[in-house]
Short mmCIF file of C-alpha atoms in Angstrom, two decimals:
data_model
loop_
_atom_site.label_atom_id
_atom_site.label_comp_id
_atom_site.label_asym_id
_atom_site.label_seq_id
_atom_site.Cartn_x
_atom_site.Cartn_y
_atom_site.Cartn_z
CA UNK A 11 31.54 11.87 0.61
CA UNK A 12 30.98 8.98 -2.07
CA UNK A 13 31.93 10.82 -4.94
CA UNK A 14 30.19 10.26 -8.64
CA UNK A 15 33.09 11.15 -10.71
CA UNK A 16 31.59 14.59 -10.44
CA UNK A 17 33.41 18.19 -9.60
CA UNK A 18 31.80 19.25 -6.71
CA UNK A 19 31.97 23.01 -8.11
CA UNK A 20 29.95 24.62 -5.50
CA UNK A 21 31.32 22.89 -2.10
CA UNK A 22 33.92 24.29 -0.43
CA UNK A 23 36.78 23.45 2.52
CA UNK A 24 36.74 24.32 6.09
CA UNK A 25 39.70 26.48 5.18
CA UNK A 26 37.50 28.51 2.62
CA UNK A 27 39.21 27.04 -0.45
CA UNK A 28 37.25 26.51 -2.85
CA UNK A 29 36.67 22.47 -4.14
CA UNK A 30 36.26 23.55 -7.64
CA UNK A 31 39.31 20.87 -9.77
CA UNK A 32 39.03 17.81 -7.14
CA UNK A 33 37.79 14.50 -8.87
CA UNK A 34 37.47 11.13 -6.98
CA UNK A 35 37.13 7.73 -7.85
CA UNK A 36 33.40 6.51 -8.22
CA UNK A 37 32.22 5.60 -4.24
CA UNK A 38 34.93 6.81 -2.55
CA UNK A 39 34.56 8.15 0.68
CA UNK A 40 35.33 11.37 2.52
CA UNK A 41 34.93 12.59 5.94
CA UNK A 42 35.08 16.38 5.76
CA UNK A 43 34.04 19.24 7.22
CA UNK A 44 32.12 21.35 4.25
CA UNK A 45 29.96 24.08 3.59
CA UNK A 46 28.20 26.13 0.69
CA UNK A 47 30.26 29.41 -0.95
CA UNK A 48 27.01 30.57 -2.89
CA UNK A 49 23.75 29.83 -0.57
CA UNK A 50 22.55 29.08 2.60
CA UNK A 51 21.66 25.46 1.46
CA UNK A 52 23.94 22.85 1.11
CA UNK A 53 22.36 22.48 -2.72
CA UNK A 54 24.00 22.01 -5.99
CA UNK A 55 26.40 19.26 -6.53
CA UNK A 56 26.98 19.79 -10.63
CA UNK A 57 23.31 19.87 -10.87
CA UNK A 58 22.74 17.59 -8.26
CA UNK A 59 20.45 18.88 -4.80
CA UNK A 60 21.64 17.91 -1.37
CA UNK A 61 18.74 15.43 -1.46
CA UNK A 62 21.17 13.05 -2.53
CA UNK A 63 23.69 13.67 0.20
CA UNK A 64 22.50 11.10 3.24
CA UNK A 65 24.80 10.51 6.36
CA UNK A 66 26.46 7.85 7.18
CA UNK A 67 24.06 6.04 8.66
CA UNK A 68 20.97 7.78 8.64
CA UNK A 69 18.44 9.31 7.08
CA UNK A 70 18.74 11.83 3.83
CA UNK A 71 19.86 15.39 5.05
CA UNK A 72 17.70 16.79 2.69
CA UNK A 73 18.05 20.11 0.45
CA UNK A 74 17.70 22.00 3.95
CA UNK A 75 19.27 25.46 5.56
CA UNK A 76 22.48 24.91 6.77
CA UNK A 77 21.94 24.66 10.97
CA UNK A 78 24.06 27.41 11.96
CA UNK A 79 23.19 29.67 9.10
CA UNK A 80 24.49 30.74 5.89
CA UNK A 81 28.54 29.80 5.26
CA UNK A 82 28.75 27.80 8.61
CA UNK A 83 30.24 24.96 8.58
CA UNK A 84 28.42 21.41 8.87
CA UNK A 85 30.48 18.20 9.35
CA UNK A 86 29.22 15.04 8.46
CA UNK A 87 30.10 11.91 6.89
CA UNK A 88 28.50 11.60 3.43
CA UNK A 89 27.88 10.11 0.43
CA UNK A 90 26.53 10.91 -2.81
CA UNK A 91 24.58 8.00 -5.20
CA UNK A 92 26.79 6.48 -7.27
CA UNK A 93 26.56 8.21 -10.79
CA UNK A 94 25.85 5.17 -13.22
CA UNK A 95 25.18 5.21 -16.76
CA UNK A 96 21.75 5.76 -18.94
CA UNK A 97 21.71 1.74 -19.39
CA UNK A 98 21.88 1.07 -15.67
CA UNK A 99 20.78 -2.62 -14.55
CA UNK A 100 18.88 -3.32 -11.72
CA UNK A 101 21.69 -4.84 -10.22
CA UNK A 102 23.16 -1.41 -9.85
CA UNK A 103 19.67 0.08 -8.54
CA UNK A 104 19.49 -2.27 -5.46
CA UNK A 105 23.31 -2.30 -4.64
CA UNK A 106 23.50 1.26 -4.80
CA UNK A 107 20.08 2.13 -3.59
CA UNK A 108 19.60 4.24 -6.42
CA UNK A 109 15.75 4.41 -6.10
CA UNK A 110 14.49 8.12 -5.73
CA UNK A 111 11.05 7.93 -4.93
CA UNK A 112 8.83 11.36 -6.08
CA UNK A 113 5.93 12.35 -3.78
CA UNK A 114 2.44 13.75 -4.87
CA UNK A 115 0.30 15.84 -2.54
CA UNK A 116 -2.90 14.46 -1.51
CA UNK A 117 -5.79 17.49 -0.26
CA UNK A 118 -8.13 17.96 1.28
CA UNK A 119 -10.51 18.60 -1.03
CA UNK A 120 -12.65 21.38 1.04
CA UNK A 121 -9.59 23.20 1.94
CA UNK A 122 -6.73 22.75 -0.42
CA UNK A 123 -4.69 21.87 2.09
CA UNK A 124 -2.32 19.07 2.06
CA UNK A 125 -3.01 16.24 4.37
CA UNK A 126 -0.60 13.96 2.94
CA UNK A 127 1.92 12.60 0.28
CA UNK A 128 2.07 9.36 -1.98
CA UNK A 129 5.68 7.99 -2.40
CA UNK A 130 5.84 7.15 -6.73
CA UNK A 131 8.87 4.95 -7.25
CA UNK A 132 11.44 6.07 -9.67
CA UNK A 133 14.88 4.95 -10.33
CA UNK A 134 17.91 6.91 -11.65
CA UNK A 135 17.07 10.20 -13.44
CA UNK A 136 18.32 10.03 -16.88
CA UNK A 137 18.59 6.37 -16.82
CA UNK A 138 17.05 3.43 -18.78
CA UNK A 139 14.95 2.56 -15.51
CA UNK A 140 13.81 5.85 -14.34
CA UNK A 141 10.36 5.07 -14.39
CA UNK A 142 8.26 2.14 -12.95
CA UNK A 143 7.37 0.29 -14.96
CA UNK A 144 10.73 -0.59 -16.64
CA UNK A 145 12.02 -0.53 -13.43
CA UNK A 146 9.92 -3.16 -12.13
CA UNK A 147 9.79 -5.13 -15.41
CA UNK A 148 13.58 -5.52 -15.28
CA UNK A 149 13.46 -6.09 -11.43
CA UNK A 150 10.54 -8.88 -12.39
CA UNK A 151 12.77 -10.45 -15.38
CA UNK A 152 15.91 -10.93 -13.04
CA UNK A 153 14.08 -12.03 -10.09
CA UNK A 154 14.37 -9.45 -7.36
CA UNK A 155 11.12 -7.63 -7.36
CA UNK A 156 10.85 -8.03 -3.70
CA UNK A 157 13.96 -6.67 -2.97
CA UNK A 158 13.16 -3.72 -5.22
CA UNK A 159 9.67 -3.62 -3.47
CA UNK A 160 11.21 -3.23 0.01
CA UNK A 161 14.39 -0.53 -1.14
CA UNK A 162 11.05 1.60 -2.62
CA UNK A 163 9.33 1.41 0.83
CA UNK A 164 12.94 1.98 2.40
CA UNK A 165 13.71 4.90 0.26
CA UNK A 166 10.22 6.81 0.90
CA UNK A 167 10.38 6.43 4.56
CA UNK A 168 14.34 7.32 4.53
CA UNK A 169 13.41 11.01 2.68
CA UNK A 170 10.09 11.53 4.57
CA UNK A 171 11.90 11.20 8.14
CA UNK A 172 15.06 13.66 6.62
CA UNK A 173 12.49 15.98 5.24
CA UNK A 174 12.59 19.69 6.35
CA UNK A 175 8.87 19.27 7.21
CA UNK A 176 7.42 15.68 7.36
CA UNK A 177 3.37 15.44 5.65
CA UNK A 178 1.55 14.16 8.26
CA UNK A 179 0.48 11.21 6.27
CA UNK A 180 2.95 9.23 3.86
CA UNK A 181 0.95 6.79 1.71
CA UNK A 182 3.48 4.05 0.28
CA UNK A 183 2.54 1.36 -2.02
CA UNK A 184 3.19 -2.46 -1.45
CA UNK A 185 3.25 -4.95 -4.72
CA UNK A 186 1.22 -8.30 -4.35
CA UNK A 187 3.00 -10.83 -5.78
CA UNK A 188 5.44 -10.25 -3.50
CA UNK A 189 3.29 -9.95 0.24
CA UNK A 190 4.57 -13.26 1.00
CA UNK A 191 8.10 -12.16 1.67
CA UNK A 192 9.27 -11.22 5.21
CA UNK A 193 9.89 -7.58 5.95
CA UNK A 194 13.43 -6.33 5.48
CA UNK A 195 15.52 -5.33 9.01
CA UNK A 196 16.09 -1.68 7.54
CA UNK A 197 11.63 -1.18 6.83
CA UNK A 198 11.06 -2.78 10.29
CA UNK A 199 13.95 -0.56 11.99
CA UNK A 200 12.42 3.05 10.06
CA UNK A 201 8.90 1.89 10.89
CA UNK A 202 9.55 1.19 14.88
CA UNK A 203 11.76 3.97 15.25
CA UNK A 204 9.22 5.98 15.92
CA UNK A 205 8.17 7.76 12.31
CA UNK A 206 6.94 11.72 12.45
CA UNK A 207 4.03 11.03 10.37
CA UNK A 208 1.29 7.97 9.98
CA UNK A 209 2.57 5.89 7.27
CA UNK A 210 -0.50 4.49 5.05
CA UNK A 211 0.37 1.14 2.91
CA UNK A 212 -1.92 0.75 -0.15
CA UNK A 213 -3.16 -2.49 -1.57
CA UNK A 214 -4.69 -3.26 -4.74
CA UNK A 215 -7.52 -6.06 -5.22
CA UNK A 216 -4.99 -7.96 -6.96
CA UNK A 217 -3.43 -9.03 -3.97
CA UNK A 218 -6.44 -11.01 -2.49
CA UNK A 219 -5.92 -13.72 -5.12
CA UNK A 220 -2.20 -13.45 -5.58
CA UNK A 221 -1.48 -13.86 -1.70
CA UNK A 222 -4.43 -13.72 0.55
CA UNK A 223 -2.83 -15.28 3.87
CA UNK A 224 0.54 -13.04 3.56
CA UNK A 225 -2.45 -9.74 2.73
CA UNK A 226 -3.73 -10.20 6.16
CA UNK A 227 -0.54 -10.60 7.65
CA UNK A 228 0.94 -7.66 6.32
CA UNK A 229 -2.33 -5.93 6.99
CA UNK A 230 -1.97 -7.01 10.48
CA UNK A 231 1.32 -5.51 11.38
CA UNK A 232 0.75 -2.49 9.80
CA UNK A 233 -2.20 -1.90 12.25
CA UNK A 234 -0.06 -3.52 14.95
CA UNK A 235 2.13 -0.43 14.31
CA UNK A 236 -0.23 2.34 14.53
CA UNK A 237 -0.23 2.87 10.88
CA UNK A 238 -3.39 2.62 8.08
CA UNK A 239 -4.28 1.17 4.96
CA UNK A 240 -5.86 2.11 2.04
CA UNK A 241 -7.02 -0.43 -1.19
CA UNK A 242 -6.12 1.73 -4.24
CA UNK A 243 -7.68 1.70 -7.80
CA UNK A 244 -10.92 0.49 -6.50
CA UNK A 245 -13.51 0.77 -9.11
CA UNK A 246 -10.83 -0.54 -12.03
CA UNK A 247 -11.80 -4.15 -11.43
CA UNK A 248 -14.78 -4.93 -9.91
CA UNK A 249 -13.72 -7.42 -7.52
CA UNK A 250 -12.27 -4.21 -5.58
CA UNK A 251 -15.58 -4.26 -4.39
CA UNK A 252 -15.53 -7.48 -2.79
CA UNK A 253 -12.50 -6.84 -0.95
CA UNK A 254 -13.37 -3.77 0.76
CA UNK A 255 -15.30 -5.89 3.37
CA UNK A 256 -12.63 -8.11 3.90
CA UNK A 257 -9.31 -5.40 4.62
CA UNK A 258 -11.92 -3.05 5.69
CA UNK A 259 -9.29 0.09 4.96
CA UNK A 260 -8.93 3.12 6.48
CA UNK A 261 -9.18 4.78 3.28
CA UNK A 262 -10.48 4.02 -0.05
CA UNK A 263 -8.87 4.98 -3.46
CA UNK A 264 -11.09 5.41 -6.15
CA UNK A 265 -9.87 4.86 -9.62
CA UNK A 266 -9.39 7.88 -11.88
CA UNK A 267 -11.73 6.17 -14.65
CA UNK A 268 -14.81 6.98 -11.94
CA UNK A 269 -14.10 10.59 -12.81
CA UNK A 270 -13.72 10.16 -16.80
CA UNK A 271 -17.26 8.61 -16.58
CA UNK A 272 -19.18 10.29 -13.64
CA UNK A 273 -22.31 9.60 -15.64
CA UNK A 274 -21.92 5.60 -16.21
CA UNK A 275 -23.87 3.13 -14.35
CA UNK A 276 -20.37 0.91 -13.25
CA UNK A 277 -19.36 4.78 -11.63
CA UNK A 278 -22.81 4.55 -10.63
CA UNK A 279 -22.75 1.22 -8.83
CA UNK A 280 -18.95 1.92 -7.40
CA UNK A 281 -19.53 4.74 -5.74
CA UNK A 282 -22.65 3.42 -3.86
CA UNK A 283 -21.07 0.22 -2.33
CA UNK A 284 -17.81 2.61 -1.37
CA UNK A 285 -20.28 5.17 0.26
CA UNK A 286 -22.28 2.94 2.04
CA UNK A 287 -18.63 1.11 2.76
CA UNK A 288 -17.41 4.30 4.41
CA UNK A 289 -20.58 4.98 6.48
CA UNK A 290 -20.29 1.79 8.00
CA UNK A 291 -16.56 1.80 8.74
CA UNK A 292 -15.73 5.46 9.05
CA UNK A 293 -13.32 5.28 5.88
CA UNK A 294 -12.01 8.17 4.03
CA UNK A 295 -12.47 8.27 0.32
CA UNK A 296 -9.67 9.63 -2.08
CA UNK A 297 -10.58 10.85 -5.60
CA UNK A 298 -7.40 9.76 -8.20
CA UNK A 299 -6.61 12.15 -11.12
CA UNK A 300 -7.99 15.18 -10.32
CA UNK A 301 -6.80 17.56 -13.36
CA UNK A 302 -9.40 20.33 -13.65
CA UNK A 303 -11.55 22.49 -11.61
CA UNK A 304 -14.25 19.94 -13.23
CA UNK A 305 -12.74 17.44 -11.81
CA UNK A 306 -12.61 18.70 -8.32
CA UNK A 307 -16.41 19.03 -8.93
CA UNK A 308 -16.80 15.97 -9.94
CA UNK A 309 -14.75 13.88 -7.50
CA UNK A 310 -16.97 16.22 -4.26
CA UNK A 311 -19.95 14.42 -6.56
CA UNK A 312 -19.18 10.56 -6.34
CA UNK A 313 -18.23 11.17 -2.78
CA UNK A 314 -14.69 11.84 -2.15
CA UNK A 315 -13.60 14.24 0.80
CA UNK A 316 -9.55 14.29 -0.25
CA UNK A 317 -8.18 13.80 -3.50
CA UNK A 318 -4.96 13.81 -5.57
CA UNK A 319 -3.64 14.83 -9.43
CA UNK A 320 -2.18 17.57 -11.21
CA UNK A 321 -4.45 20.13 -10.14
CA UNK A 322 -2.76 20.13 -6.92
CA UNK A 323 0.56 19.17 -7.62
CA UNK A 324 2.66 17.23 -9.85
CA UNK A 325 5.11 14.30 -8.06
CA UNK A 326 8.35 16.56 -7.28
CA UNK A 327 10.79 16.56 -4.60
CA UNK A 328 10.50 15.40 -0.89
CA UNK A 329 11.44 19.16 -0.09
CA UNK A 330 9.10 20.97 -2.24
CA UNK A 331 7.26 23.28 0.55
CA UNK A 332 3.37 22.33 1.21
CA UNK A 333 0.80 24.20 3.15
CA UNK A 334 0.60 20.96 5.19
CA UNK A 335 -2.98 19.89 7.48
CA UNK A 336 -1.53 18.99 10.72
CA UNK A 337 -4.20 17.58 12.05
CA UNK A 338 -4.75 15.11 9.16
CA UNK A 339 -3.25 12.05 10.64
CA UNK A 340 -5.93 12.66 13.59
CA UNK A 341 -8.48 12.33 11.03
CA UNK A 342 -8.21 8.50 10.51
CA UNK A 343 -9.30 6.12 12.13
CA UNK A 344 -7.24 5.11 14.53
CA UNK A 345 -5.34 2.09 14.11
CA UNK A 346 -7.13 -1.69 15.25
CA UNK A 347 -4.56 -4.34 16.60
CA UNK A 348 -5.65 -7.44 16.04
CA UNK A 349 -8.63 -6.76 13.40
CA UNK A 350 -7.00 -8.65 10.43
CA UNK A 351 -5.52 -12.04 12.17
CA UNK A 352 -7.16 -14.92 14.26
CA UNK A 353 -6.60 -17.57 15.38
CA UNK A 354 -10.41 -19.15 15.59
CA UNK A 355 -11.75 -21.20 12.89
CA UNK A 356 -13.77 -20.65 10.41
CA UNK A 357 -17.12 -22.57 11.41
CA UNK A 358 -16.32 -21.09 15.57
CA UNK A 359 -16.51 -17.29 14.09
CA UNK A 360 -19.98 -18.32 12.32
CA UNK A 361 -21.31 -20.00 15.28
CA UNK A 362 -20.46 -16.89 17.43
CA UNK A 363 -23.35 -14.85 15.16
CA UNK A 364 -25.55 -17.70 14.58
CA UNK A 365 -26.85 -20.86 16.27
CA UNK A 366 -25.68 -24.29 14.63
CA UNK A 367 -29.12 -26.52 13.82
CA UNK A 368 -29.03 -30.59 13.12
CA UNK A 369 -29.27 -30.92 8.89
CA UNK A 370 -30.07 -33.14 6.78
CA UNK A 371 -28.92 -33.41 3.46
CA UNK A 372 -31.91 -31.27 1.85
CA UNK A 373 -30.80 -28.63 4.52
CA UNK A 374 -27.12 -29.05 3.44
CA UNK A 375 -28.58 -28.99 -0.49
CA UNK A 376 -30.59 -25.74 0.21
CA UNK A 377 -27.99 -23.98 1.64
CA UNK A 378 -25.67 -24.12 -1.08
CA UNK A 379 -28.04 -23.33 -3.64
CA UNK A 380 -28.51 -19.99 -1.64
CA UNK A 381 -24.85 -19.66 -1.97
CA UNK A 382 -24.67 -20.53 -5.65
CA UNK A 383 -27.83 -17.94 -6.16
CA UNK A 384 -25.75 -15.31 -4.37
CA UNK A 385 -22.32 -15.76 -6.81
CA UNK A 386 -24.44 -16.25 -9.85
CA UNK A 387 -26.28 -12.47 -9.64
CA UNK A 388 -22.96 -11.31 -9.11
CA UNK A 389 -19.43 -11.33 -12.01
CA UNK A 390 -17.82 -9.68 -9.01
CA UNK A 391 -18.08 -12.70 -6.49
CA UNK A 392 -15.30 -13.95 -4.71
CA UNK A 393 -15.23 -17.88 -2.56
CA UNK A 394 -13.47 -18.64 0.06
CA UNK A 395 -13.96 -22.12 1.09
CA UNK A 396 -12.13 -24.53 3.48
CA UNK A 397 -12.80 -28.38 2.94
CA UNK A 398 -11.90 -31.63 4.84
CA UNK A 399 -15.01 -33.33 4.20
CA UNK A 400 -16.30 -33.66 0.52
CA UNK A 401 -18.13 -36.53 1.42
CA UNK A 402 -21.40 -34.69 2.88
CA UNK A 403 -24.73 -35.00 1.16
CA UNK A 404 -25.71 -32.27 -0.92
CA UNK A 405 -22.70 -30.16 -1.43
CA UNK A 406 -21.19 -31.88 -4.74
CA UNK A 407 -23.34 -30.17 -7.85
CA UNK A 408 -23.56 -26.95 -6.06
CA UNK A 409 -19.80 -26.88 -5.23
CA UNK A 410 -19.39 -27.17 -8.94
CA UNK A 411 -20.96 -24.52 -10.13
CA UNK A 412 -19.33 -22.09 -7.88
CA UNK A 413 -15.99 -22.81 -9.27
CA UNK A 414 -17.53 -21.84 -12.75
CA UNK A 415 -19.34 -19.08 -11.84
CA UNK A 416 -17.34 -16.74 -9.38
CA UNK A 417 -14.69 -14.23 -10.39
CA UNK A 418 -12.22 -15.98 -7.99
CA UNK A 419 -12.15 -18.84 -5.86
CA UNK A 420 -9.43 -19.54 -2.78
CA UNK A 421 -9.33 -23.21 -1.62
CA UNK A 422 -7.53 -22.99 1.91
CA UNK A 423 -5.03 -25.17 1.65
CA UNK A 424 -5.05 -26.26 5.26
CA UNK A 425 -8.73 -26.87 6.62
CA UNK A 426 -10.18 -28.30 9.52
CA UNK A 427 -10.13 -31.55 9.58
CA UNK A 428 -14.25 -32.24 9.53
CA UNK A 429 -15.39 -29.19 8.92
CA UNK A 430 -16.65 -27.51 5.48
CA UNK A 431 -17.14 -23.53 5.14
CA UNK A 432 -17.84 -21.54 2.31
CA UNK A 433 -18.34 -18.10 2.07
CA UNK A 434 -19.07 -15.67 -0.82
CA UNK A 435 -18.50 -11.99 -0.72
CA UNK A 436 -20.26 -9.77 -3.38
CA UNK A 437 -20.43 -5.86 -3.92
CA UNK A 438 -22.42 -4.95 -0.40
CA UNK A 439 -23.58 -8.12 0.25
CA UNK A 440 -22.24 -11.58 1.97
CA UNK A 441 -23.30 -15.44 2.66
CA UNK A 442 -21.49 -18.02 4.39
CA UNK A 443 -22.14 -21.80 4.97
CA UNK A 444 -20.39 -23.93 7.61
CA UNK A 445 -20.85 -27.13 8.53
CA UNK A 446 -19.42 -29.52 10.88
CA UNK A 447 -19.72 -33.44 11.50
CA UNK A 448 -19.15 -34.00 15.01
CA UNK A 449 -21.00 -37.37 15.01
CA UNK A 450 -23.03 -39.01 12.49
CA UNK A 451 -25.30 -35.53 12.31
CA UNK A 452 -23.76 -32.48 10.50
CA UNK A 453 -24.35 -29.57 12.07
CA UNK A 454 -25.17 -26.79 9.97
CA UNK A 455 -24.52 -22.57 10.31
CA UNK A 456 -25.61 -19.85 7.85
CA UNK A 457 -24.94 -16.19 8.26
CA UNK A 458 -25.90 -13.67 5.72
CA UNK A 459 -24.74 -10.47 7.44
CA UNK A 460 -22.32 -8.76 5.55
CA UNK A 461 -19.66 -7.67 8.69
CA UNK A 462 -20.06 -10.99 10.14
CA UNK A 463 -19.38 -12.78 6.83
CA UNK A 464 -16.26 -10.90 6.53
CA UNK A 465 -14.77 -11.99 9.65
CA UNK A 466 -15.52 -16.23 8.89
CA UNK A 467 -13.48 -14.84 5.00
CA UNK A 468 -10.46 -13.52 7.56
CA UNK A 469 -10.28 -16.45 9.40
CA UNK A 470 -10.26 -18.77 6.40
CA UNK A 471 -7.68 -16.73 4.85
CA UNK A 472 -5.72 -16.51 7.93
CA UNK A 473 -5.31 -20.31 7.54
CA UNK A 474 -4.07 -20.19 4.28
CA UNK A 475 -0.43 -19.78 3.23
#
């Protein structure tokens, strides 16, 4: 074992003596045969569960029935987390791997039965950086949020795959501003070695702007895998809405401020473009901060069919027992290879859906004053555009007023050399304009359906870093 500078009161030899006076220098290692005097579970270490017992290498044994029943003996190689004190630094979090995620049941809301768990990051118990976010503040101040980022994802597949009974989904969270960073060998080597559950990886809108390009990648090799997504906290900012076309997730989050204001017309307004969102895609909806029986009422209301909060279960343990739905993974949709990356352009996926016509520079003007029309109804709108040629008649004044007018705008920062496409995505609605100069006549292609005008956004957006 890796000791803590503990007495480990309850553990005891293979010769049945008890280990009840032994103390150890902080991570030092022993390779022992060992077994519980008190229980059938290999569970207190001075106050400590087995959960934090993990072999060397592997997964987390978990707080789990010894194999050969009660007072056999189990021999393993392992190690306890390195005890550290309340004012740990990060520092000691990543080179310790001190994060112990907690995991909150997700139901169905019909049944009460649990289809799934979300892994909540947490740090050492008792410490300075137990919770998030001073955890990730101090993880942001010395510069190693990724790292933390990928040792959180780590951690919750680590205890999920040592868990006495896997959930059938595991819904792990990703941050944005660090999606540009590549995977880490230990998340790829957990993820392809084949995981008992469907692992879901939630976005939030905030990582369209932050890192668009490295979203879609990410997005891509999580459906490359077999696993799902879900965009979280949608309904918190309203360009949520806008990215739902674009990620297209397998499940939708709402935020829990839908069910404070049922009533509202933003709650209103949210819950129509995510209905109409799932009918089209076949997404699941999730209902966030479910705390009464009014709020399970509710959350049925504005159209979720699972849902999550205290009601159902506070975040506890990895080897807290749930009345699991084994068939829950099933219910997904299954995963689609391929969907988020391309490697057409822009003006090509437009030109698929609609035919290109000769323009003139009234045609060009027109155009993008349909486009500008489209952002200004809309705060929520979000551009994507992709220019190599500035110089074509018409586009200048309207190209202005986008920038001023939109919620967010994305300039690809390597376009096509002589082609211009623009497209803006609103709340249930889309419009793209692409032009190319093959000659001395632009060719001009607009395409208004909503689907289609997600896929021209992807491809932009797969050209951008």
């Amino acid at each position: 074992m890796r000791t803590a500078d503990r007495t480990w009161h309850y553990l005891i030899d293979d010769a049945g003596a008890p280990v009840t006076a032994r103390r150890d220098p902080v991570g030092h290692r022993i390779t022992a045969p060992v077994r519980t005097a008190v229980a059938d579970r290999l569970s207190i270490l001075d106050g400590v569960g087995c959960r934090n017992l993990v072999p060397l290498p592997g997964p987390p044994i978990g707080e789990r029935p010894d194999p050969a029943g009660p007072g056999a003996t189990m021999t393993r190689a392992v190690y306890a987390p390195t005890a550290v004190a309340a004012g740990a630094t990060i520092e000691q979090v990543l080179s310790g791997r001190l994060v112990q995620p907690l995991f909150q049941p997700i139901v169905d809301l019909a049944t009460r039965r649990v289809i799934g768990l979300e892994a909540l990051a947490r740090g050492p118990a008792g410490t300075s950086l137990e919770y998030p976010d001073r955890l990730f503040t101090a993880a942001r101040e010395a510069g190693c949020l990724g790292a933390l980022d990928l040792l959180c994802s780590e951690r919750a597949l680590e205890l999920a795959i040592g868990a006495p009974q896997p959930p059938p989904l595991l819904f792990t969270n990703v941050e944005p501003a660090v999606l540009d960073q590549p995977l880490s060998p230990r998340l790829i080597e957990l993820i392809t070695g084949g995981l008992p559950f469907r692992q879901v990886v939630e976005f939030t809108e905030r990582a369209l702007p932050a890192v668009p390009g490295s979203m879609l990648r990410v997005a891509g090799q999580t459906q490359t895998w077999g696993n799902g997504l879900a965009l979280d906290d949608v309904g918190a900012d309203p360009m949520s809405l806008a990215f739902l076309p674009l990620i297209e997730p397998e499940v939708i989050k709402l935020d829990m401020s839908l069910l404070r204001n049922p009533g509202s017309d933003h709650t209103g307004a949210v819950c129509a473009v995510v209905r109409a969102e799932a009918e089209r895609t076949g997404a699941l909806v999730i209902a966030e901060g479910i705390e009464t029986a009014d709020d399970l009422a509710t959350a049925r209301l504005l159209g979720a069919r699972w849902g999550q909060g205290w009601l159902f279960g506070r975040p506890g343990g990895i080897e807290a027992a749930h009345r699991y739905d084994t068939a829950a993974a099933g219910l997904l949709r299954p995963a689609r290879p391929g969907f988020h990356e391309t490697t057409e352009n822009a003006y090509d996926c437009a030109a698929a859906v609609a035919a290109p016509t000769p323009a003139t520079a009234d045609d060009i003007a027109a155009a993008m004053t349909r486009l500008r029309d489209v952002v200004a109804a809309h705060d929520t709108a979000v551009v994507v555009m992709s220019s190599d040629d500035t110089g074509l008649p018409g586009i200048a004044p309207p190209l202005a007023e986008l920038a001023g007018r939109a919620c967010s705008v994305i300039v690809v920062d390597r376009p096509v050399p002589g082609e211009f496409v623009a497209v803006a995505i609103v709340p249930g609605d889309g419009f793209a304009v692409g032009i190319r100069r093959p000659d001395d006549t632009p060719r001009l292609v607009i395409v208004d359906h909503l689907p289609a005008v997600a896929v021209i956004a992807r491809a932009l957006l797969n050209r951008h870093r």
